[in-house]
Short mmCIF file of C-alpha atoms in Angstrom, two decimals:
data_model
loop_
_atom_site.label_atom_id
_atom_site.label_comp_id
_atom_site.label_asym_id
_atom_site.label_seq_id
_atom_site.Cartn_x
_atom_site.Cartn_y
_atom_site.Cartn_z
CA MET A 1 0.00 0.00 0.00
CA ARG A 2 2.96 2.28 0.50
CA LEU A 3 3.58 2.83 -3.20
CA CYS A 4 0.04 3.80 -4.09
CA TYR A 5 -0.38 6.24 -1.20
CA ALA A 6 2.96 7.82 -1.91
CA THR A 7 1.97 8.23 -5.56
CA ILE A 8 -1.31 9.82 -4.60
CA HIS A 9 0.46 12.25 -2.28
CA ALA A 10 2.83 13.19 -5.09
CA PHE A 11 0.00 14.05 -7.48
CA LYS A 12 -2.38 15.37 -4.87
CA PRO A 13 -2.41 19.07 -5.91
CA ALA A 14 -3.42 18.28 -9.51
CA PHE A 15 -5.85 15.52 -8.60
CA THR A 16 -7.82 17.46 -6.02
CA GLN A 17 -8.80 19.94 -8.70
CA GLU A 18 -10.13 17.47 -11.26
CA VAL A 19 -10.67 14.05 -9.74
CA SER A 20 -13.02 13.17 -6.93
CA SER A 21 -11.81 11.42 -3.81
CA THR A 22 -13.80 8.32 -4.82
CA ASP A 23 -11.76 8.07 -8.04
CA ILE A 24 -8.56 8.34 -6.06
CA TYR A 25 -9.72 5.67 -3.69
CA GLU A 26 -10.57 3.34 -6.58
CA LEU A 27 -7.22 4.06 -8.18
CA SER A 28 -5.46 3.27 -4.94
CA ASN A 29 -7.35 -0.02 -4.70
CA ALA A 30 -6.43 -0.89 -8.29
CA MET A 31 -2.79 -0.16 -7.58
CA ALA A 32 -2.96 -2.14 -4.38
CA ASN A 33 -4.37 -5.10 -6.32
CA ALA A 34 -1.62 -4.78 -8.92
CA LYS A 35 0.89 -4.85 -6.11
CA ARG A 36 -0.79 -7.82 -4.49
CA ARG A 37 -0.33 -9.74 -7.73
CA SER A 38 3.45 -9.58 -7.40
CA PRO A 39 4.18 -12.70 -5.34
CA TRP A 40 7.75 -11.69 -4.51
CA LYS A 41 6.66 -8.28 -3.19
CA ALA A 42 3.83 -9.87 -1.23
CA GLU A 43 6.27 -12.40 0.22
CA LEU A 44 8.71 -9.63 1.13
CA ASP A 45 5.90 -7.71 2.86
CA ASP A 46 4.95 -10.81 4.86
CA LEU A 47 8.55 -11.43 5.89
CA MET A 48 9.05 -7.79 6.88
CA ARG A 49 5.88 -7.96 8.97
CA ALA A 50 7.28 -11.05 10.69
CA ILE A 51 10.61 -9.31 11.39
CA ALA A 52 8.85 -6.23 12.72
CA GLY A 53 6.69 -8.37 15.04
CA ALA A 54 9.75 -10.25 16.26
CA PHE A 55 11.60 -7.08 17.24
CA LEU A 56 8.57 -5.31 18.72
CA PHE A 57 8.04 -8.16 21.16
CA GLY A 58 11.63 -9.37 21.50
CA ALA A 59 13.62 -6.13 21.95
CA PRO A 60 13.22 -5.88 25.76
CA PHE A 61 14.31 -9.54 26.13
CA LEU A 62 17.33 -8.86 23.95
CA TYR A 63 18.57 -6.35 26.54
CA THR A 64 18.22 -8.77 29.46
CA MET A 65 21.53 -10.37 30.39
CA GLU A 66 19.86 -13.11 32.43
CA VAL A 67 18.39 -14.48 29.20
CA TRP A 68 21.90 -14.72 27.65
CA TRP A 69 23.23 -16.23 30.86
CA LYS A 70 20.60 -18.96 30.92
CA GLY A 71 21.79 -19.81 27.43
CA ASN A 72 25.31 -20.42 28.80
CA PHE A 73 24.25 -23.56 30.63
CA THR A 74 21.27 -24.72 28.60
CA LYS A 75 21.90 -28.34 27.61
CA PRO A 76 21.04 -29.66 24.12
CA PRO A 77 17.95 -31.66 25.25
CA ARG A 78 16.54 -28.50 26.85
CA MET A 79 17.35 -26.54 23.66
CA LEU A 80 15.26 -29.03 21.65
CA LEU A 81 12.46 -28.71 24.22
CA LEU A 82 12.55 -24.90 23.89
CA LEU A 83 12.38 -25.18 20.08
CA GLY A 84 9.49 -27.62 20.40
CA ILE A 85 7.60 -25.30 22.77
CA ALA A 86 8.18 -22.34 20.43
CA TYR A 87 6.90 -24.39 17.49
CA ALA A 88 3.81 -25.58 19.38
CA VAL A 89 2.98 -22.03 20.50
CA LEU A 90 3.42 -20.76 16.93
CA ILE A 91 0.96 -23.38 15.67
CA LEU A 92 -1.60 -22.18 18.23
CA LEU A 93 -1.00 -18.55 17.29
CA ASN A 94 -1.22 -19.37 13.57
CA LEU A 95 -4.72 -20.74 14.06
CA GLN A 96 -5.86 -17.16 14.60
CA GLY A 97 -3.15 -15.05 13.04
CA GLY A 98 0.49 -15.68 12.28
CA PHE A 99 2.39 -13.28 10.09
CA ARG A 100 1.03 -13.98 6.61
CA LYS A 101 -1.82 -11.97 5.16
CA GLY A 102 -4.80 -13.98 4.02
CA GLY A 103 -7.94 -15.68 5.22
CA LEU A 104 -8.40 -19.15 6.60
CA LYS A 105 -5.44 -21.48 6.37
CA THR A 106 -5.17 -25.20 5.83
CA TRP A 107 -3.45 -27.32 8.46
CA ILE A 108 -0.45 -27.66 6.16
CA GLN A 109 -0.23 -23.87 5.86
CA ILE A 110 -0.46 -23.55 9.64
CA PHE A 111 2.38 -26.03 10.17
CA THR A 112 4.62 -24.61 7.44
CA GLU A 113 4.02 -21.01 8.57
CA ALA A 114 5.14 -22.04 12.05
CA VAL A 115 8.36 -23.46 10.56
CA GLU A 116 8.98 -20.17 8.75
CA ALA A 117 8.14 -18.11 11.83
CA LEU A 118 10.60 -20.08 13.95
CA ALA A 119 13.32 -19.74 11.31
CA ILE A 120 12.71 -15.98 11.08
CA ALA A 121 12.90 -15.66 14.88
CA LEU A 122 16.18 -17.60 14.97
CA VAL A 123 17.70 -15.46 12.20
CA CYS A 124 16.59 -12.20 13.89
CA VAL A 125 18.00 -13.33 17.25
CA THR A 126 21.33 -14.48 15.78
CA PHE A 127 21.72 -11.21 13.95
CA SER A 128 20.78 -9.13 17.02
CA LEU A 129 23.07 -11.01 19.41
CA ILE A 130 25.99 -10.50 17.02
CA LEU A 131 25.01 -6.83 16.72
CA ILE A 132 25.15 -6.22 20.48
CA GLY A 133 28.33 -8.28 20.90
CA VAL A 134 26.83 -11.17 22.87
CA ILE A 135 27.92 -13.75 20.28
CA ARG A 136 31.60 -13.73 19.31
CA PHE A 137 34.11 -16.06 17.70
CA GLU A 138 35.53 -17.19 21.03
CA THR A 139 32.10 -18.05 22.47
CA GLY A 140 31.73 -21.85 22.47
CA LEU A 141 29.24 -23.42 20.04
CA GLU A 142 27.05 -24.82 22.82
CA ALA A 143 26.83 -21.42 24.53
CA ILE A 144 26.06 -19.75 21.16
CA MET A 145 23.24 -22.19 20.43
CA GLY A 146 21.96 -21.90 24.01
CA ARG A 147 21.84 -18.10 23.84
CA ILE A 148 20.18 -18.06 20.40
CA ILE A 149 17.52 -20.66 21.24
CA THR A 150 16.67 -19.18 24.67
CA GLU A 151 16.30 -15.73 23.17
CA ALA A 152 14.33 -17.10 20.17
CA LEU A 153 11.29 -17.95 22.32
CA PRO A 154 10.07 -14.33 22.84
CA PHE A 155 11.03 -13.45 19.26
CA SER A 156 8.88 -16.34 17.96
CA LEU A 157 5.93 -15.09 19.99
CA GLY A 158 6.41 -11.69 18.34
CA VAL A 159 6.25 -13.27 14.86
CA GLY A 160 3.20 -15.29 15.88
CA ILE A 161 1.21 -12.26 17.05
CA ALA A 162 2.26 -9.94 14.18
CA ASN A 163 -1.13 -10.30 12.48
CA ASN A 164 -3.25 -10.86 15.56
CA VAL A 165 -2.50 -7.53 17.14
CA LEU A 166 -1.46 -5.19 14.39
CA LEU A 167 -3.04 -6.27 11.10
CA ALA A 168 -6.44 -6.31 12.80
CA ALA A 169 -5.90 -2.74 13.94
CA ASP A 170 -4.93 -1.81 10.38
CA GLU A 171 -8.26 -3.09 9.04
CA ASP A 172 -10.15 -1.11 11.69
CA ASN A 173 -8.29 2.00 10.68
CA ASN A 174 -8.99 1.38 7.00
CA ASN A 175 -12.70 1.09 7.75
CA SER A 176 -12.77 4.28 9.75
CA LYS A 177 -10.77 5.93 7.02
CA SER A 178 -13.24 5.01 4.26
CA GLU A 179 -16.09 6.29 6.43
CA GLY A 180 -14.22 9.51 6.91
CA LYS A 181 -13.73 9.74 3.17
CA SER A 182 -17.44 9.80 2.38
CA GLU A 183 -17.93 12.56 4.93
CA SER A 184 -15.11 14.65 3.60
CA LYS A 185 -16.54 14.31 0.07
CA ASN A 186 -19.64 16.21 1.20
CA ASP A 187 -17.48 18.93 2.64
CA GLY A 188 -16.02 19.59 -0.82
CA ASN A 189 -13.25 22.15 -0.78
CA ALA A 190 -14.12 23.40 2.66
CA LEU A 191 -10.58 22.89 3.84
CA VAL A 192 -8.88 26.23 3.34
CA GLU A 193 -5.13 26.67 3.15
CA SER A 194 -4.70 27.94 6.69
CA ASP A 195 -6.46 24.85 8.00
CA GLN A 196 -4.15 22.67 5.93
CA ALA A 197 -1.08 24.40 7.35
CA GLN A 198 -2.49 23.92 10.83
CA ALA A 199 -3.17 20.26 10.05
CA VAL A 200 0.44 19.80 8.92
CA TRP A 201 1.70 21.16 12.24
CA TYR A 202 -0.83 19.15 14.17
CA GLY A 203 0.05 15.95 12.28
CA THR A 204 3.78 16.51 12.78
CA LEU A 205 3.40 17.19 16.50
CA ALA A 206 1.07 14.21 16.95
CA ASP A 207 3.57 11.86 15.28
CA ALA A 208 6.53 13.34 17.18
CA GLY A 209 4.62 12.96 20.45
CA ALA A 210 3.66 9.38 19.66
CA THR A 211 7.28 8.55 18.79
CA ALA A 212 8.54 10.11 22.01
CA LEU A 213 5.93 8.28 24.08
CA GLY A 214 6.73 4.89 22.52
CA ALA A 215 10.45 5.50 22.95
CA ILE A 216 9.94 6.55 26.61
CA ILE A 217 7.92 3.42 27.42
CA VAL A 218 10.66 1.11 26.06
CA SER A 219 13.77 3.03 27.10
CA ALA A 220 12.56 3.87 30.63
CA SER A 221 12.42 0.16 31.41
CA ILE A 222 15.86 -0.57 29.89
CA ALA A 223 17.85 2.58 30.78
CA PRO A 224 18.37 1.87 34.53
CA THR A 225 19.70 -1.66 33.91
CA ASP A 226 23.34 -2.74 33.72
CA GLU A 227 22.90 -4.01 30.17
CA ILE A 228 23.60 -0.60 28.63
CA PRO A 229 27.15 -0.19 30.06
CA MET A 230 27.74 -3.91 29.56
CA ILE A 231 26.74 -3.93 25.85
CA SER A 232 28.59 -0.63 25.27
CA SER A 233 31.75 -2.15 26.67
CA MET A 234 31.40 -5.19 24.42
CA ILE A 235 31.27 -3.28 21.12
CA SER A 236 33.77 -1.07 19.34
CA ILE A 237 33.21 2.50 18.15
CA PRO A 238 32.97 1.60 14.42
CA TRP A 239 30.44 -1.09 15.34
CA LEU A 240 28.19 1.74 16.60
CA LEU A 241 27.76 2.85 12.97
CA ILE A 242 26.26 -0.56 12.21
CA ILE A 243 23.90 -0.14 15.17
CA ILE A 244 22.79 3.23 13.76
CA ALA A 245 22.17 1.67 10.33
CA VAL A 246 20.20 -1.25 11.78
CA SER A 247 18.14 1.06 14.03
CA LEU A 248 17.15 3.18 11.02
CA LEU A 249 16.39 0.11 8.90
CA LEU A 250 14.20 -1.49 11.57
CA SER A 251 12.34 1.74 12.17
CA TYR A 252 11.67 1.95 8.44
CA ILE A 253 10.64 -1.70 8.19
CA ILE A 254 8.25 -1.50 11.13
CA VAL A 255 6.36 1.53 9.91
CA PHE A 256 6.59 1.44 6.13
CA GLN A 257 7.12 -2.13 5.00
CA ALA A 258 4.91 -4.07 7.37
CA SER A 259 1.20 -3.41 7.01
CA PHE A 260 0.80 -2.75 10.67
CA GLY A 261 -2.01 -1.00 12.45
CA GLY A 262 -2.72 2.63 11.79
CA GLN A 263 -0.58 2.99 8.67
CA ALA A 264 -3.38 3.89 6.34
CA THR A 265 -4.73 6.45 8.77
CA ARG A 266 -1.33 7.89 9.36
CA ARG A 267 -0.65 8.40 5.68
CA SER A 268 -3.93 10.20 5.26
CA GLN A 269 -2.89 12.80 7.81
CA PRO A 270 -0.57 15.56 6.67
CA GLY A 271 2.73 16.55 8.25
CA PHE A 272 6.47 16.33 8.04
CA PHE A 273 6.34 12.70 9.19
CA GLN A 274 4.53 11.50 6.08
CA SER A 275 7.60 11.15 3.88
CA PRO A 276 9.19 7.74 4.59
CA MET A 277 12.79 8.93 4.77
CA SER A 278 12.14 12.10 6.75
CA GLU A 279 9.93 10.19 9.16
CA THR A 280 12.55 7.51 9.71
CA PHE A 281 15.33 10.02 10.38
CA ALA A 282 13.20 12.38 12.48
CA SER A 283 11.83 9.58 14.61
CA TYR A 284 15.33 8.15 15.13
CA LEU A 285 16.56 11.53 16.34
CA ILE A 286 13.59 11.83 18.71
CA SER A 287 14.25 8.29 20.00
CA LEU A 288 17.92 9.12 20.57
CA LEU A 289 16.94 12.27 22.45
CA VAL A 290 14.57 10.25 24.63
CA ALA A 291 17.29 7.61 25.21
CA LEU A 292 19.78 10.31 26.20
CA SER A 293 17.28 11.90 28.60
CA MET A 294 16.53 8.55 30.23
CA LEU A 295 20.24 7.78 30.65
CA TRP A 296 20.81 11.14 32.30
CA LEU A 297 17.68 10.80 34.43
CA PHE A 298 18.76 7.39 35.74
CA GLN A 299 22.32 8.71 36.26
CA LEU A 300 24.06 6.38 33.84
CA VAL A 301 25.74 9.41 32.27
CA HIS A 302 26.91 12.53 34.10
CA VAL A 303 28.25 15.87 32.99
CA GLY A 304 32.01 15.39 32.75
CA ASP A 305 31.84 11.78 31.54
CA PRO A 306 33.80 11.18 28.32
CA MET A 307 32.02 11.90 25.05
CA THR A 308 32.48 8.29 23.86
CA GLN A 309 30.48 7.07 26.86
CA TRP A 310 27.64 9.50 26.13
CA VAL A 311 27.58 8.55 22.46
CA SER A 312 27.88 4.78 22.85
CA TYR A 313 25.33 4.52 25.70
CA THR A 314 22.85 6.67 23.75
CA LEU A 315 23.22 4.69 20.52
CA VAL A 316 22.98 1.34 22.34
CA LEU A 317 19.78 2.40 24.13
CA GLY A 318 18.61 4.14 20.92
CA PHE A 319 18.24 0.74 19.22
CA PRO A 320 15.31 -0.53 21.36
CA ALA A 321 14.06 3.06 21.83
CA THR A 322 13.58 3.56 18.09
CA ILE A 323 11.69 0.25 17.89
CA GLY A 324 9.45 1.55 20.69
CA GLY A 325 9.10 4.88 18.87
CA ALA A 326 8.01 3.14 15.67
CA ALA A 327 5.50 1.08 17.65
CA GLY A 328 4.24 4.25 19.34
CA ARG A 329 3.50 5.94 16.00
CA LEU A 330 1.50 2.91 14.92
CA ALA A 331 -0.39 2.43 18.16
CA LEU A 332 -1.35 6.02 18.93
CA MET B 1 -9.89 -27.86 8.99
CA THR B 2 -7.80 -29.77 6.48
CA LYS B 3 -9.42 -27.94 3.58
CA ASN B 4 -9.63 -24.23 3.04
CA LYS B 5 -13.19 -23.09 3.69
CA LYS B 6 -12.98 -20.78 0.69
CA GLY B 7 -13.00 -23.89 -1.45
CA GLY B 8 -9.62 -25.37 -2.26
CA SER B 9 -6.43 -23.91 -0.97
CA ASN B 10 -4.48 -21.47 -3.08
CA PRO B 11 -1.33 -23.08 -4.34
CA ARG B 12 1.79 -21.66 -2.78
CA THR B 13 3.52 -19.07 -4.91
CA LYS B 14 7.10 -19.67 -5.97
CA ALA B 15 8.19 -16.96 -3.51
CA GLU B 16 6.47 -18.75 -0.64
CA ARG B 17 8.04 -22.07 -1.63
CA VAL B 18 11.50 -20.47 -1.68
CA SER B 19 10.91 -18.99 1.83
CA LEU B 20 9.72 -22.33 3.11
CA ALA B 21 12.70 -24.17 1.63
CA ILE B 22 15.17 -21.71 3.19
CA SER B 23 13.30 -21.90 6.53
CA ILE B 24 13.35 -25.71 6.54
CA ALA B 25 17.08 -25.69 5.68
CA LEU B 26 17.84 -23.20 8.49
CA LEU B 27 15.77 -25.05 11.06
CA ALA B 28 17.25 -28.39 10.02
CA GLY B 29 20.71 -26.86 10.42
CA VAL B 30 19.91 -25.58 13.93
CA ILE B 31 18.38 -28.90 15.02
CA GLY B 32 21.31 -30.76 13.44
CA ILE B 33 23.85 -28.70 15.39
CA VAL B 34 21.94 -29.20 18.65
CA LEU B 35 21.72 -32.96 18.07
CA ALA B 36 25.43 -33.08 17.24
CA LEU B 37 26.18 -31.20 20.49
CA TRP B 38 23.96 -33.60 22.39
CA PHE B 39 25.61 -36.74 21.06
CA SER B 40 29.12 -35.35 21.39
CA SER B 41 28.60 -33.97 24.89
CA SER B 42 30.39 -35.98 27.51
CA ASN B 43 29.28 -34.06 30.62
CA GLU B 44 32.91 -33.36 31.34
CA PRO B 45 33.32 -31.00 34.28
CA ALA B 46 34.82 -27.58 33.62
CA ARG B 47 38.61 -27.64 33.16
CA PHE B 48 40.49 -24.38 32.83
CA HIS B 49 43.72 -23.44 31.09
CA VAL B 50 45.14 -19.96 31.47
CA SER B 51 47.48 -18.55 28.84
CA GLN B 52 49.40 -15.29 29.12
CA GLY B 53 49.72 -12.56 26.50
CA VAL B 54 52.31 -9.85 25.95
CA VAL B 55 52.90 -7.59 28.96
CA ARG B 56 52.18 -3.88 28.50
CA ASN B 57 53.84 -1.21 30.65
CA GLU B 58 51.63 1.78 31.53
CA THR B 59 52.97 4.51 33.84
CA GLY B 60 54.89 2.17 36.09
CA LEU B 61 52.27 -0.61 36.16
CA TYR B 62 52.43 -3.85 34.19
CA TYR B 63 49.31 -5.15 32.43
CA LEU B 64 49.32 -8.88 31.83
CA PRO B 65 46.61 -10.08 29.38
CA ILE B 66 45.26 -13.54 30.16
CA THR B 67 43.00 -15.92 28.23
CA VAL B 68 41.03 -18.47 30.24
CA THR B 69 39.88 -21.48 28.19
CA ASN B 70 37.36 -23.98 29.47
CA ALA B 71 38.30 -27.34 27.92
CA GLY B 72 35.43 -29.18 29.64
CA SER B 73 31.80 -29.18 28.51
CA GLU B 74 30.19 -27.80 31.68
CA THR B 75 29.94 -24.04 32.21
CA GLY B 76 31.90 -22.46 35.06
CA ALA B 77 30.41 -19.44 36.87
CA GLU B 78 32.27 -16.86 38.98
CA VAL B 79 35.60 -18.16 37.68
CA THR B 80 38.33 -16.54 39.78
CA VAL B 81 41.83 -16.28 38.33
CA GLU B 82 44.85 -15.37 40.39
CA GLY B 83 48.34 -14.35 39.28
CA LYS B 84 51.22 -14.78 41.74
CA LEU B 85 54.54 -13.04 41.18
CA LYS B 86 57.36 -14.21 43.42
CA LYS B 87 59.72 -11.51 44.61
CA ALA B 88 61.76 -10.64 47.66
CA GLY B 89 59.47 -10.69 50.67
CA ASP B 90 55.75 -11.43 50.14
CA PRO B 91 54.68 -12.49 46.63
CA GLU B 92 52.54 -9.99 44.67
CA ILE B 93 49.05 -11.29 43.88
CA ALA B 94 46.56 -9.94 41.30
CA SER B 95 43.16 -11.50 40.69
CA THR B 96 40.04 -11.15 38.56
CA THR B 97 36.66 -12.94 38.31
CA PHE B 98 34.70 -13.91 35.18
CA ASP B 99 30.89 -14.20 35.45
CA PHE B 100 30.71 -17.21 33.10
CA VAL B 101 33.10 -19.32 31.09
CA PRO B 102 30.90 -21.68 29.02
CA GLY B 103 32.18 -25.12 27.99
CA ARG B 104 34.68 -25.18 25.12
CA SER B 105 34.98 -21.41 25.02
CA SER B 106 37.42 -18.79 26.19
CA VAL B 107 37.32 -15.36 27.83
CA GLU B 108 39.93 -12.64 28.14
CA GLY B 109 40.99 -10.41 31.03
CA ILE B 110 43.91 -8.39 32.40
CA LEU B 111 45.92 -8.75 35.61
CA VAL B 112 47.80 -5.68 36.84
CA PHE B 113 51.17 -5.92 38.65
CA SER B 114 53.64 -3.37 39.96
CA GLN B 115 56.63 -5.35 38.64
CA GLU B 116 57.41 -7.12 35.38
CA PRO B 117 55.04 -10.17 35.53
CA THR B 118 56.22 -12.39 32.64
CA ALA B 119 57.39 -14.98 35.16
CA ALA B 120 54.11 -14.79 37.15
CA GLU B 121 52.23 -18.00 37.90
CA VAL B 122 48.59 -17.64 36.75
CA TYR B 123 45.88 -20.17 37.68
CA VAL B 124 42.16 -20.55 38.41
CA THR B 125 41.50 -20.59 42.15
CA SER B 126 37.74 -21.28 42.22
CA TYR B 127 34.52 -21.45 40.23
CA GLN B 128 30.84 -22.20 40.80
CA GLN B 129 28.53 -24.63 39.04
CA PRO B 130 25.63 -22.56 37.67
#
């Protein structure tokens, strides 16, 4: 849906003069159908939704050292049990949701989707643990597998509830949006320019506030813990650049690639946050600011501490904070 | 529930089949590694070797890098390493503690001495079973 809405926004000034909103809506549906026909794009969207779900639910567990520690002495039979539990839970979740778009599923689809969900969770966890320096070359294979599999359980749950929680909200928003459309059609060109300018400011502030709130909720619970100094000490300065890149990418994936709740509504509201790139960068900066404030508030950084400490702590906490910020913009 | 209620299930697209194949391969790999670990595990208790790196002199203090390797399969927790440097009078002792040293893995640390510690004796003094 991203492409068609973006296209409509680009041509909006010309269209509003000559084409009714109903025509635009039909055009957007036609374009959405055309997009749906591309199986590779549809598959990519499904996978991105799964990744987004995994991180939304799994991020707080990723910054919990006790979860890594349990992985240090998890024996292979228990690892298989954990994988089995994750698979069984995913099957139950797939009965009502999962991460793939679509209606009712056959049993085979339910079982195979659970296999994919588990694989996605394992990949996301492996990648994240390498990113925050918890998995290294010198870590023994058994400890690596223990850490990955222990951490994969909450990530799998996130993949399993991706549709249940967020796609349902998206449909609600679409419905309310189409109702709103018919009302606005009657209003005609009632919206004068000053109102539009006001709406742009309002939309921007609403999105910025939602980002800040989401980032506060996540970072306030992580900032006071020892994980931030611990992870910062485990990674090098150049590695921080990779954390920045991954934070931006995840923020983008969560809001613009996955068809999560509230997207359609959000794109229909004006403001600085409606361009994908500007939104991603602006929300990352807001999340970093929130992370920095939380670190200072909980006295993990003080005036006089070295700049590298300020920067690395903020970027390390900024990773889950920006995931929270993206979730906040969708939820509020 | 074995049939789609819409009347016949949609065949999987090529993209979905590719995802499924990759997922099965990944999951099979993970399960294969875990099974291999299971069958090769001997429940050996933790056994530690400590190796010393190159000493670094910083403003009159000597930094001795150490690598603790657990050759057993059990994890050791609170692994305490002590370095003893014999000299005239009482020997100089430096120590450090590692939270965890998992089986068949290694961790690194530094012991600090006031004299050149190349000849120091470094060993594990205690650990806990997690």
